[in-house]
mmCIF file of the N, C-alpha and C atoms, coordinates in Angstrom:
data_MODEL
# 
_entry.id   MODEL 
# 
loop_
_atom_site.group_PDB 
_atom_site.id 
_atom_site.type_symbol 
_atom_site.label_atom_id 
_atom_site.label_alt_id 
_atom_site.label_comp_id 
_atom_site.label_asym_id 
_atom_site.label_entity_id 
_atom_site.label_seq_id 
_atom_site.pdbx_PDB_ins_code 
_atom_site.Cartn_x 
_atom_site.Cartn_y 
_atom_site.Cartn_z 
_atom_site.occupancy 
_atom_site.B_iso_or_equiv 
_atom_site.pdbx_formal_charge 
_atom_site.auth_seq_id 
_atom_site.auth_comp_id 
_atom_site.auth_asym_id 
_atom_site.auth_atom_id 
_atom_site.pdbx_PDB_model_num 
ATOM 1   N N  . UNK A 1 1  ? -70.193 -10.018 -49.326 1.00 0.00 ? 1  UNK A N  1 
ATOM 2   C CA . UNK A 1 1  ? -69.970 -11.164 -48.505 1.00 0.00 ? 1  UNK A CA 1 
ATOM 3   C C  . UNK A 1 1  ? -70.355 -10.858 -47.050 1.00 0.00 ? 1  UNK A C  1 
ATOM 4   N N  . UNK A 1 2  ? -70.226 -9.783  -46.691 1.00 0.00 ? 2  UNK A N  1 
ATOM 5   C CA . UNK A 1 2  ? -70.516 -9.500  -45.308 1.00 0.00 ? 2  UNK A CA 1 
ATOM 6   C C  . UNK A 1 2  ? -71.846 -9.305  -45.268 1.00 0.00 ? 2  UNK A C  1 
ATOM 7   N N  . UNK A 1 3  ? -72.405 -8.584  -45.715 1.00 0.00 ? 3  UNK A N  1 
ATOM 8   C CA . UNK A 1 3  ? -73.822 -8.512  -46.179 1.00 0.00 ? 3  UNK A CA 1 
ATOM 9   C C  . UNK A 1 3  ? -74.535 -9.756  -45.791 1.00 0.00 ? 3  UNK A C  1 
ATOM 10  N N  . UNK A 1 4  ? -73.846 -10.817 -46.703 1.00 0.00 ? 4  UNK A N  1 
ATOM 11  C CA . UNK A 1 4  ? -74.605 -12.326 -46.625 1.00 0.00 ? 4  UNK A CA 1 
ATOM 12  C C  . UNK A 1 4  ? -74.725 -12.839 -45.535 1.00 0.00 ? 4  UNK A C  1 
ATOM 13  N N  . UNK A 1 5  ? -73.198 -12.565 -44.772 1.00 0.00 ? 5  UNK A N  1 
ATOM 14  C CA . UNK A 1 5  ? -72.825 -13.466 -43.343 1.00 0.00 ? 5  UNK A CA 1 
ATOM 15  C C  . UNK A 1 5  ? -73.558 -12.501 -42.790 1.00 0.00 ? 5  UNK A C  1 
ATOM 16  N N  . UNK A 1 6  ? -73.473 -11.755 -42.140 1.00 0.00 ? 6  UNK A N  1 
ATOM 17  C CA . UNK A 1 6  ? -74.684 -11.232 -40.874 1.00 0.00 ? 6  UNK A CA 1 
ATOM 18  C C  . UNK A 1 6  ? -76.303 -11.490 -41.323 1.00 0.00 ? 6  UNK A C  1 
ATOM 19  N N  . UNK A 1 7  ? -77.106 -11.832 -42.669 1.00 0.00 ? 7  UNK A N  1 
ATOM 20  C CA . UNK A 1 7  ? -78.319 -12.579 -42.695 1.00 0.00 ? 7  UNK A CA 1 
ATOM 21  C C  . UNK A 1 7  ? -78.001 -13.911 -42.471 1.00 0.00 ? 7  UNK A C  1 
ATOM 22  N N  . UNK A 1 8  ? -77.123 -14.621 -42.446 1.00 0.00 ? 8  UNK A N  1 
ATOM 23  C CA . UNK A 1 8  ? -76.829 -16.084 -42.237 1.00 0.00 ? 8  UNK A CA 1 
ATOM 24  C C  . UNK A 1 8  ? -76.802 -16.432 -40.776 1.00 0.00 ? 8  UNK A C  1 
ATOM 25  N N  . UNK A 1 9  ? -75.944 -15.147 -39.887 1.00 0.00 ? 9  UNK A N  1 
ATOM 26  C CA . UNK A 1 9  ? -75.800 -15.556 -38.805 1.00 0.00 ? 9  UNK A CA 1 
ATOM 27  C C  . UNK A 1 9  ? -77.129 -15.272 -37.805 1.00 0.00 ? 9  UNK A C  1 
ATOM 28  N N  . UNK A 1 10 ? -77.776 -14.626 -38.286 1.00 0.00 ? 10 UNK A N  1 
ATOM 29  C CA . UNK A 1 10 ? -78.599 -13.986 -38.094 1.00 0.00 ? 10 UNK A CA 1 
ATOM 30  C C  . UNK A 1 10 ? -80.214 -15.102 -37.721 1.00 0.00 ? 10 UNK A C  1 
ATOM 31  N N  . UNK A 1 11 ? -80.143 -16.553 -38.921 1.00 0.00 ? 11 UNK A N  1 
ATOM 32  C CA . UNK A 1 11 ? -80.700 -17.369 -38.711 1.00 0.00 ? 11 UNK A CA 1 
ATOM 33  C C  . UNK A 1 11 ? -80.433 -18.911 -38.005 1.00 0.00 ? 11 UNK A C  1 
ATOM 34  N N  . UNK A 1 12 ? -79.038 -18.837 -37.292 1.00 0.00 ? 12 UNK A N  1 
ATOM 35  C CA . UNK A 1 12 ? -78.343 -19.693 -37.238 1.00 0.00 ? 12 UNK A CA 1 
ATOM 36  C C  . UNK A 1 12 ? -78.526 -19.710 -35.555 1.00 0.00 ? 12 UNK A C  1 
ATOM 37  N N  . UNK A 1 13 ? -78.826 -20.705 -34.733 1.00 0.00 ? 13 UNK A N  1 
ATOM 38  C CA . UNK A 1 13 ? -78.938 -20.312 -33.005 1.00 0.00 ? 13 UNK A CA 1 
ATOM 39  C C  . UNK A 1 13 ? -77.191 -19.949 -32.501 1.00 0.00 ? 13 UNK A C  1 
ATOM 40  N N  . UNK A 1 14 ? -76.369 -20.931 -33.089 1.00 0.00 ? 14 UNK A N  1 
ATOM 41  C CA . UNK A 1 14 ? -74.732 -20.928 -32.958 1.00 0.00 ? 14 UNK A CA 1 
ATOM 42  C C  . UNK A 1 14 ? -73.765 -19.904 -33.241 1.00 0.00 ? 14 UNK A C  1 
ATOM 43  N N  . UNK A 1 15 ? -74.597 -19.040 -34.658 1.00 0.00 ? 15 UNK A N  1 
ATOM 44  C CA . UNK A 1 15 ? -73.957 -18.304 -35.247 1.00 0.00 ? 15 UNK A CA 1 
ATOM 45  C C  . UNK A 1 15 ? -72.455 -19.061 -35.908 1.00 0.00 ? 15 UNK A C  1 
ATOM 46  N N  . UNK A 1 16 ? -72.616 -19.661 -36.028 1.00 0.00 ? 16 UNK A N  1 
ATOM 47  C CA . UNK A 1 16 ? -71.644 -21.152 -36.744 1.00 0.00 ? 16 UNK A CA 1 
ATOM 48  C C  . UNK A 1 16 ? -72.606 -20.782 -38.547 1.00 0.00 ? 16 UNK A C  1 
ATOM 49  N N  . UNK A 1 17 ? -70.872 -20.317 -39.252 1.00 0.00 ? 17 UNK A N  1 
ATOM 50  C CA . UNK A 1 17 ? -71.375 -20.653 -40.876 1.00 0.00 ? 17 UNK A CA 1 
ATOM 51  C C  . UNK A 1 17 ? -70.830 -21.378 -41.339 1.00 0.00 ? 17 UNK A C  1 
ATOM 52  N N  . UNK A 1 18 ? -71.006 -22.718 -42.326 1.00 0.00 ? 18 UNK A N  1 
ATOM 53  C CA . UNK A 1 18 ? -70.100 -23.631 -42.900 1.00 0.00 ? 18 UNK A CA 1 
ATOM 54  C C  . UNK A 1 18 ? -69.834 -22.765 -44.683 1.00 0.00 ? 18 UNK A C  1 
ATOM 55  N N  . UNK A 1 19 ? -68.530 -22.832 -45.104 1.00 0.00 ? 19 UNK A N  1 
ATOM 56  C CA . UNK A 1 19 ? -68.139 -22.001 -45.962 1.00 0.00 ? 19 UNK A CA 1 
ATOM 57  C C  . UNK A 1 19 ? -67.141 -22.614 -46.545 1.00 0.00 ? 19 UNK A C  1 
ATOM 58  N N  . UNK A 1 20 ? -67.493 -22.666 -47.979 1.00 0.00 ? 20 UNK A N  1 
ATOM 59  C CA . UNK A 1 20 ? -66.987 -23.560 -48.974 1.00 0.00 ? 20 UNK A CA 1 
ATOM 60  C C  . UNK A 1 20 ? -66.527 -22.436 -50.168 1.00 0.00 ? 20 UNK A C  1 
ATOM 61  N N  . UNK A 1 21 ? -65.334 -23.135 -50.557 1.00 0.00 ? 21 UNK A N  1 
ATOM 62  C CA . UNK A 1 21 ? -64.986 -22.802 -51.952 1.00 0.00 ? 21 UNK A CA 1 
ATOM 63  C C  . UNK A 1 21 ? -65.144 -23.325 -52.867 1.00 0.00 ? 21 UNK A C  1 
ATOM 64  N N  . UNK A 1 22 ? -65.063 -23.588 -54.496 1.00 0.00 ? 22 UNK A N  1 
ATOM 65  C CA . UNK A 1 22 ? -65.118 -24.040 -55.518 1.00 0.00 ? 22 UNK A CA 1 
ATOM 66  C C  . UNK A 1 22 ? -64.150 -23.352 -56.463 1.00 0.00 ? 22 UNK A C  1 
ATOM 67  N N  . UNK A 1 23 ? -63.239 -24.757 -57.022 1.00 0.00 ? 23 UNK A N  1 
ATOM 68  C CA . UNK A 1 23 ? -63.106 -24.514 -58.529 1.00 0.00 ? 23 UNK A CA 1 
ATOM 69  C C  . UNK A 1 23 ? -61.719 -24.141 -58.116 1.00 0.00 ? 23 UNK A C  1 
ATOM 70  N N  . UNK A 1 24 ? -60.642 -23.964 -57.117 1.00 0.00 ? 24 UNK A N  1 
ATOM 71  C CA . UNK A 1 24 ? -59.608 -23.682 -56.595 1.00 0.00 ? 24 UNK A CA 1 
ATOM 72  C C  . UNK A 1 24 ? -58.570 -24.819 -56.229 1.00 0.00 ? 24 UNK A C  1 
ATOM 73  N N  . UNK A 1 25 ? -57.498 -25.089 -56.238 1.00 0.00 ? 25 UNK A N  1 
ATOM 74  C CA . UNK A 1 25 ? -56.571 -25.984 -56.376 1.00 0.00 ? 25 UNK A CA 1 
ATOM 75  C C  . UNK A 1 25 ? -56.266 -25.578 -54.713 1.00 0.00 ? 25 UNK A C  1 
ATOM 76  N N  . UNK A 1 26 ? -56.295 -26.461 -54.186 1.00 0.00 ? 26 UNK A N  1 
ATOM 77  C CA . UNK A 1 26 ? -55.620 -26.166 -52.363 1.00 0.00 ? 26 UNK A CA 1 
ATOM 78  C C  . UNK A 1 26 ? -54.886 -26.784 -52.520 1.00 0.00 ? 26 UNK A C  1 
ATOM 79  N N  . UNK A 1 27 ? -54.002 -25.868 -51.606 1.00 0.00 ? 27 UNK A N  1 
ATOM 80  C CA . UNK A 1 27 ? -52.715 -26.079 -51.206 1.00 0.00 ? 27 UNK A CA 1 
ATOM 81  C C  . UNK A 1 27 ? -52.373 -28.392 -50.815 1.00 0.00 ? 27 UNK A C  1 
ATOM 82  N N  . UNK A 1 28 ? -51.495 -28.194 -51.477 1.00 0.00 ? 28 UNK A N  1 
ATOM 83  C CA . UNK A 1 28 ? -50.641 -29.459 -51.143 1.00 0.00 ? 28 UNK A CA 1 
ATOM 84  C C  . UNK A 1 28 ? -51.956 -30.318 -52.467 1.00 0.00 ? 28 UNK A C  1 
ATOM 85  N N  . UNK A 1 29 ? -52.525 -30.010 -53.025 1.00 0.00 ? 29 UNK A N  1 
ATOM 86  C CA . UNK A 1 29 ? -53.274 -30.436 -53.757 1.00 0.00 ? 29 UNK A CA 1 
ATOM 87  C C  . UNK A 1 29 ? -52.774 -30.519 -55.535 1.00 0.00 ? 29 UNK A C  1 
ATOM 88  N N  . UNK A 1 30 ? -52.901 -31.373 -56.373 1.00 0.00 ? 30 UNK A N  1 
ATOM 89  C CA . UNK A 1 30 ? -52.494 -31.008 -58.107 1.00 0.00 ? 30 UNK A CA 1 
ATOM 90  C C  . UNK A 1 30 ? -53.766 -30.664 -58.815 1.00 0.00 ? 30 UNK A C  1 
ATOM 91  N N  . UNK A 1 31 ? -55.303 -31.043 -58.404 1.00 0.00 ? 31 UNK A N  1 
ATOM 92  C CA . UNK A 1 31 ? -56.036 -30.489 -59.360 1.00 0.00 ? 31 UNK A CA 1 
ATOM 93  C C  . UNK A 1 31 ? -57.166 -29.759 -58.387 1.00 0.00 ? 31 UNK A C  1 
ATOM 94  N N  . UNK A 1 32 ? -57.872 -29.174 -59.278 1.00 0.00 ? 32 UNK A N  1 
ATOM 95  C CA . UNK A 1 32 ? -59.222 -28.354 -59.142 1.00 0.00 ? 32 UNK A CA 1 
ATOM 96  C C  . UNK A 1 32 ? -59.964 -29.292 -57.958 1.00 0.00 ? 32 UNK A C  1 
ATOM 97  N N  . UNK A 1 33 ? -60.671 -28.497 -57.076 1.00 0.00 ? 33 UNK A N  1 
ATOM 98  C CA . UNK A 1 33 ? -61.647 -28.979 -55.910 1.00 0.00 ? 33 UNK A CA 1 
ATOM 99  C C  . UNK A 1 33 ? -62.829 -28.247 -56.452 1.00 0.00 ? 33 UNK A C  1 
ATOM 100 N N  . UNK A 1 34 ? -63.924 -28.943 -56.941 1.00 0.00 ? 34 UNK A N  1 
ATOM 101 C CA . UNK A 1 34 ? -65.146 -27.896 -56.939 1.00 0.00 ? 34 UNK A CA 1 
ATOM 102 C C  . UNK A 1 34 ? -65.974 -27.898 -55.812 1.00 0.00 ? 34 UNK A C  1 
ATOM 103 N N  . UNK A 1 35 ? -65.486 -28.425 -54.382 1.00 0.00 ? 35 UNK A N  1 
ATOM 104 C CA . UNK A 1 35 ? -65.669 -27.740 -53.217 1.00 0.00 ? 35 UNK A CA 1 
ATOM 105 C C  . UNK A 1 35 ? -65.290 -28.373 -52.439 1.00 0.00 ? 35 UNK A C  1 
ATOM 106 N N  . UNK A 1 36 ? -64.782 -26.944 -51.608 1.00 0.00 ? 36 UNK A N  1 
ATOM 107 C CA . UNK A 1 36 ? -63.629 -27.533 -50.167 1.00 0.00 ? 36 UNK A CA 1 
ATOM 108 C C  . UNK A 1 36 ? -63.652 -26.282 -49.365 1.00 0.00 ? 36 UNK A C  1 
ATOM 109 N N  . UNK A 1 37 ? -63.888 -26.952 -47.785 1.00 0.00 ? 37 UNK A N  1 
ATOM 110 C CA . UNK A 1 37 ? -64.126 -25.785 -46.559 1.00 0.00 ? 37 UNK A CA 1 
ATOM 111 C C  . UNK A 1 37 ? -62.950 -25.064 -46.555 1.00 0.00 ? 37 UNK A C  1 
ATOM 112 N N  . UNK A 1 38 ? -63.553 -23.219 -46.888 1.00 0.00 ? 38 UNK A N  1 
ATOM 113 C CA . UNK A 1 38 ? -62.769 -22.375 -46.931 1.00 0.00 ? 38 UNK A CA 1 
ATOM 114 C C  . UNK A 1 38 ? -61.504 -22.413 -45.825 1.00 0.00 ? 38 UNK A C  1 
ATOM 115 N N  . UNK A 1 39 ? -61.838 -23.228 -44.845 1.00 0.00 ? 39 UNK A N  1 
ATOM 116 C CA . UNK A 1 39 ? -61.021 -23.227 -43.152 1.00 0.00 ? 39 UNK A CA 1 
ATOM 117 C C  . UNK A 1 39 ? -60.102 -24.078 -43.263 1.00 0.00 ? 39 UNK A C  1 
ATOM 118 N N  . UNK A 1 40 ? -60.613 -24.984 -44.518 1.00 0.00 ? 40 UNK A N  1 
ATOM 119 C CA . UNK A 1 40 ? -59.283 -26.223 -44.326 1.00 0.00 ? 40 UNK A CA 1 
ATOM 120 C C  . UNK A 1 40 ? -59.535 -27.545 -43.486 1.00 0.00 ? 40 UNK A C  1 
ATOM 121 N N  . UNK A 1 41 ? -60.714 -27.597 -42.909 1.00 0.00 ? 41 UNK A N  1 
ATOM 122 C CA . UNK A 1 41 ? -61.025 -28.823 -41.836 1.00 0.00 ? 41 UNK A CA 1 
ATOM 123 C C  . UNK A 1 41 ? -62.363 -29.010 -42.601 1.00 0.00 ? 41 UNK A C  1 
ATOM 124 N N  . UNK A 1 42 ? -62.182 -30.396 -43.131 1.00 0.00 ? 42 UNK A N  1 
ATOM 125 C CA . UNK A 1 42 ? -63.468 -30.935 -43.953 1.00 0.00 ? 42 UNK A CA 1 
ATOM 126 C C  . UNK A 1 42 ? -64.693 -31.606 -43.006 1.00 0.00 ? 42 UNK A C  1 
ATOM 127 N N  . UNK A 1 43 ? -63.590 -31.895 -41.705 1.00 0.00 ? 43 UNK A N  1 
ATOM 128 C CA . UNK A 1 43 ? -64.870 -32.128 -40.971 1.00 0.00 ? 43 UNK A CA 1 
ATOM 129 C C  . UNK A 1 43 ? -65.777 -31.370 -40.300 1.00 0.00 ? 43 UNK A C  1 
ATOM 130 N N  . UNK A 1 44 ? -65.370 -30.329 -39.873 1.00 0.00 ? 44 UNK A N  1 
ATOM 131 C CA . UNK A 1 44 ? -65.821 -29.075 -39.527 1.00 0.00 ? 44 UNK A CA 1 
ATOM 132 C C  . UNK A 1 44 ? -65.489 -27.424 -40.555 1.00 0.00 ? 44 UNK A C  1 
ATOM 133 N N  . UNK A 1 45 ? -66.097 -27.456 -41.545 1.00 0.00 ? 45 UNK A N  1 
ATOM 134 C CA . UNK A 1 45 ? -66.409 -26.427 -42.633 1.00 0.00 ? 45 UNK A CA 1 
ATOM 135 C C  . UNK A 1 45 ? -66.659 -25.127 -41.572 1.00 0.00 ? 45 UNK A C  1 
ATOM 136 N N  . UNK A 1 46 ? -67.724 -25.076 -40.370 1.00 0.00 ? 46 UNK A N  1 
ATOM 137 C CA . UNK A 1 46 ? -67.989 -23.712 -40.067 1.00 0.00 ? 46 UNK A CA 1 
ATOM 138 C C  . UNK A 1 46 ? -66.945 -22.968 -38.997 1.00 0.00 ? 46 UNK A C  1 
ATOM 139 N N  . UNK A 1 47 ? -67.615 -21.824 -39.540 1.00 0.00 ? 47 UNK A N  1 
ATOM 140 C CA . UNK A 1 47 ? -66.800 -20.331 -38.612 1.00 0.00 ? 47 UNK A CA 1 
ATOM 141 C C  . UNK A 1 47 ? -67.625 -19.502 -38.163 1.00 0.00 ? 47 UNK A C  1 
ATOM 142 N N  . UNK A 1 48 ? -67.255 -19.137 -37.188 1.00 0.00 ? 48 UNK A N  1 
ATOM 143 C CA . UNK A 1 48 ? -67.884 -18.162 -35.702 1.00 0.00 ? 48 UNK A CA 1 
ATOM 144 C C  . UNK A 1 48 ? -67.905 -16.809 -36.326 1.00 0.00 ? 48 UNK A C  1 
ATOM 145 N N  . UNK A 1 49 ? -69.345 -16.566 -37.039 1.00 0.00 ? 49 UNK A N  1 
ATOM 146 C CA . UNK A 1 49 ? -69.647 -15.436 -37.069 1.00 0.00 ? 49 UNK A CA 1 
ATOM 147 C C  . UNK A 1 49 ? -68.889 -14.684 -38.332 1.00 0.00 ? 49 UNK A C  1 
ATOM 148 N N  . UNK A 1 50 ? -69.625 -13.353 -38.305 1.00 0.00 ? 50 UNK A N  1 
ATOM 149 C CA . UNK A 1 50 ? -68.961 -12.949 -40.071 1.00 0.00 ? 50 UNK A CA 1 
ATOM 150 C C  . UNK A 1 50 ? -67.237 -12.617 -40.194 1.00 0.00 ? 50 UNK A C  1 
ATOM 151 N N  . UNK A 1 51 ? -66.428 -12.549 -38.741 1.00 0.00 ? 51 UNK A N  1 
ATOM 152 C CA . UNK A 1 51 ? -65.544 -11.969 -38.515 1.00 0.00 ? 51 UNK A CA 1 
ATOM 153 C C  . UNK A 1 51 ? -64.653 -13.546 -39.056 1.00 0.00 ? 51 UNK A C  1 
ATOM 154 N N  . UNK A 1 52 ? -65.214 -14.757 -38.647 1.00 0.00 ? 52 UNK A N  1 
ATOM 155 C CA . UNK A 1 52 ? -64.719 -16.498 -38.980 1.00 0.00 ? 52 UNK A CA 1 
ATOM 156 C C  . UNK A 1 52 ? -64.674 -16.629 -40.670 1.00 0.00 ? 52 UNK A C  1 
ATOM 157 N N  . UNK A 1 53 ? -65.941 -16.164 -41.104 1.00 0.00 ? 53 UNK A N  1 
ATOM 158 C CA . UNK A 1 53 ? -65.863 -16.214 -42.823 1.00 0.00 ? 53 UNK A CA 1 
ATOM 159 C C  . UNK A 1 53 ? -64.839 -15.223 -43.489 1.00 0.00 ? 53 UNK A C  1 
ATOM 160 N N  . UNK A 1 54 ? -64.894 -13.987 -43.123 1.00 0.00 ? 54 UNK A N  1 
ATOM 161 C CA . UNK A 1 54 ? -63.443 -13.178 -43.563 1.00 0.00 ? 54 UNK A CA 1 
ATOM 162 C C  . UNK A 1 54 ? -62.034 -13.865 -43.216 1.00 0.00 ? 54 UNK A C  1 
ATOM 163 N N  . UNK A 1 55 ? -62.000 -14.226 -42.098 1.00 0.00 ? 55 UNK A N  1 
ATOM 164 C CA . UNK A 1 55 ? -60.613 -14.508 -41.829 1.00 0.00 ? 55 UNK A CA 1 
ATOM 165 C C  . UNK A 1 55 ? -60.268 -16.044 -42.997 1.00 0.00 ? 55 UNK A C  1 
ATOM 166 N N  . UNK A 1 56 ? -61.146 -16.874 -42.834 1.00 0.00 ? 56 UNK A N  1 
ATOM 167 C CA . UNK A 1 56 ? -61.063 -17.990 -43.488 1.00 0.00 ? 56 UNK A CA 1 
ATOM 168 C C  . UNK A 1 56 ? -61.163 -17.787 -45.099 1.00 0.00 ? 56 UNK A C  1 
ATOM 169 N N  . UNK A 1 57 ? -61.696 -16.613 -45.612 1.00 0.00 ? 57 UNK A N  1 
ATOM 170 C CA . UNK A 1 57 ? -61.830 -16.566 -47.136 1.00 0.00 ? 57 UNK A CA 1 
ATOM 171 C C  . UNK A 1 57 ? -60.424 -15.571 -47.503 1.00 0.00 ? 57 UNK A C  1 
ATOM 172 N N  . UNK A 1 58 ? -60.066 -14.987 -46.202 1.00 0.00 ? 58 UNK A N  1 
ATOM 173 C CA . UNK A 1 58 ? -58.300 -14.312 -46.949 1.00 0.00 ? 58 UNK A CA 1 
ATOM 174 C C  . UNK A 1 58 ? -57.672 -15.824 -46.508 1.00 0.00 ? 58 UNK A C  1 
ATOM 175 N N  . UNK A 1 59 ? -57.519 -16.357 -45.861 1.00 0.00 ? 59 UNK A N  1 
ATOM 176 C CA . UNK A 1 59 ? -56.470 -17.566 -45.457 1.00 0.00 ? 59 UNK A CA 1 
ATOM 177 C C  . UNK A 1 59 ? -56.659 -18.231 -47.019 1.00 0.00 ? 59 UNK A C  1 
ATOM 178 N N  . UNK A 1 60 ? -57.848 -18.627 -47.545 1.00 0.00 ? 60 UNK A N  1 
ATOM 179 C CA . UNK A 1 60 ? -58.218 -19.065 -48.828 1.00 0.00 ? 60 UNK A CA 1 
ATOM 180 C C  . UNK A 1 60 ? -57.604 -18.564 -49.977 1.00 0.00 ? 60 UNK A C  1 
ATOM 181 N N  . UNK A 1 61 ? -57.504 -17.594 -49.489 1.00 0.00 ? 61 UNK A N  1 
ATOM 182 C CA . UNK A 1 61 ? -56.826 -16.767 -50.997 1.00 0.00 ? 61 UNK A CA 1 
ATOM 183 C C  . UNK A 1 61 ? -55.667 -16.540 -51.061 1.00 0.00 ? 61 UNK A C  1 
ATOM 184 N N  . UNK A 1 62 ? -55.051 -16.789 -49.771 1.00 0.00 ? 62 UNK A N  1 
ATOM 185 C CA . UNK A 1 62 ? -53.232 -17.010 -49.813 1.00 0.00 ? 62 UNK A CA 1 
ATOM 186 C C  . UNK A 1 62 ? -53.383 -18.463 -49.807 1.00 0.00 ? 62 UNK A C  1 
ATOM 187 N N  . UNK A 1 63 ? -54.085 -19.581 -49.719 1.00 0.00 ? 63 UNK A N  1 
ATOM 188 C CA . UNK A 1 63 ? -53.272 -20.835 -50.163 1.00 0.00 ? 63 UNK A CA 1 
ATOM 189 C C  . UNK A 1 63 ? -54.120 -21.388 -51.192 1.00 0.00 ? 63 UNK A C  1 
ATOM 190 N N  . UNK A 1 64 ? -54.734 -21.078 -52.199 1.00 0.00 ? 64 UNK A N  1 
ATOM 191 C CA . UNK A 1 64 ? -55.793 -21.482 -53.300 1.00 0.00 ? 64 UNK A CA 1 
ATOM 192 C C  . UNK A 1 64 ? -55.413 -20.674 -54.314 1.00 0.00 ? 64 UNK A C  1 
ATOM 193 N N  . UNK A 1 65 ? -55.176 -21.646 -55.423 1.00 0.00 ? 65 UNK A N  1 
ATOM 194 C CA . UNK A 1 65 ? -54.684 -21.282 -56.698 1.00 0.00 ? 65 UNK A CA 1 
ATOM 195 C C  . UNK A 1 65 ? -55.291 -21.191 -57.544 1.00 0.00 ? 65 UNK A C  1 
# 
């Protein structure tokens, strides 16, 4: 994953990545999302750089079932 995000940010002028999950039940949610911004803000999906996609994919994994 890190790997990916530094070639991503790498092509990006913002360094802004939008980062999605699939197939995970979010929080306050009853069924399956086959995709929803790892961050939790659907209107704004991206995160600042590879250090934004880690933090947002553990936050993901403590509230996604």
């Amino acid at each position: 994953m890190i790997g990916v995000g530094e070639i991503l940010v790498e092509y990006d002028h913002d360094k802004q990545i939008a980062v999605y999950g699939f197939g995970g039940i979010v929080d306050g949610q009853s069924e399956a999302s086959h995709c929803f911004p790892l961050n939790g803000d659907i209107k704004q999906p991206e995160v600042f750089d590879v250090a934004g996609l880690l933090a947002a994919y553990r936050s993901a994994i403590a509230t996604t079932k």
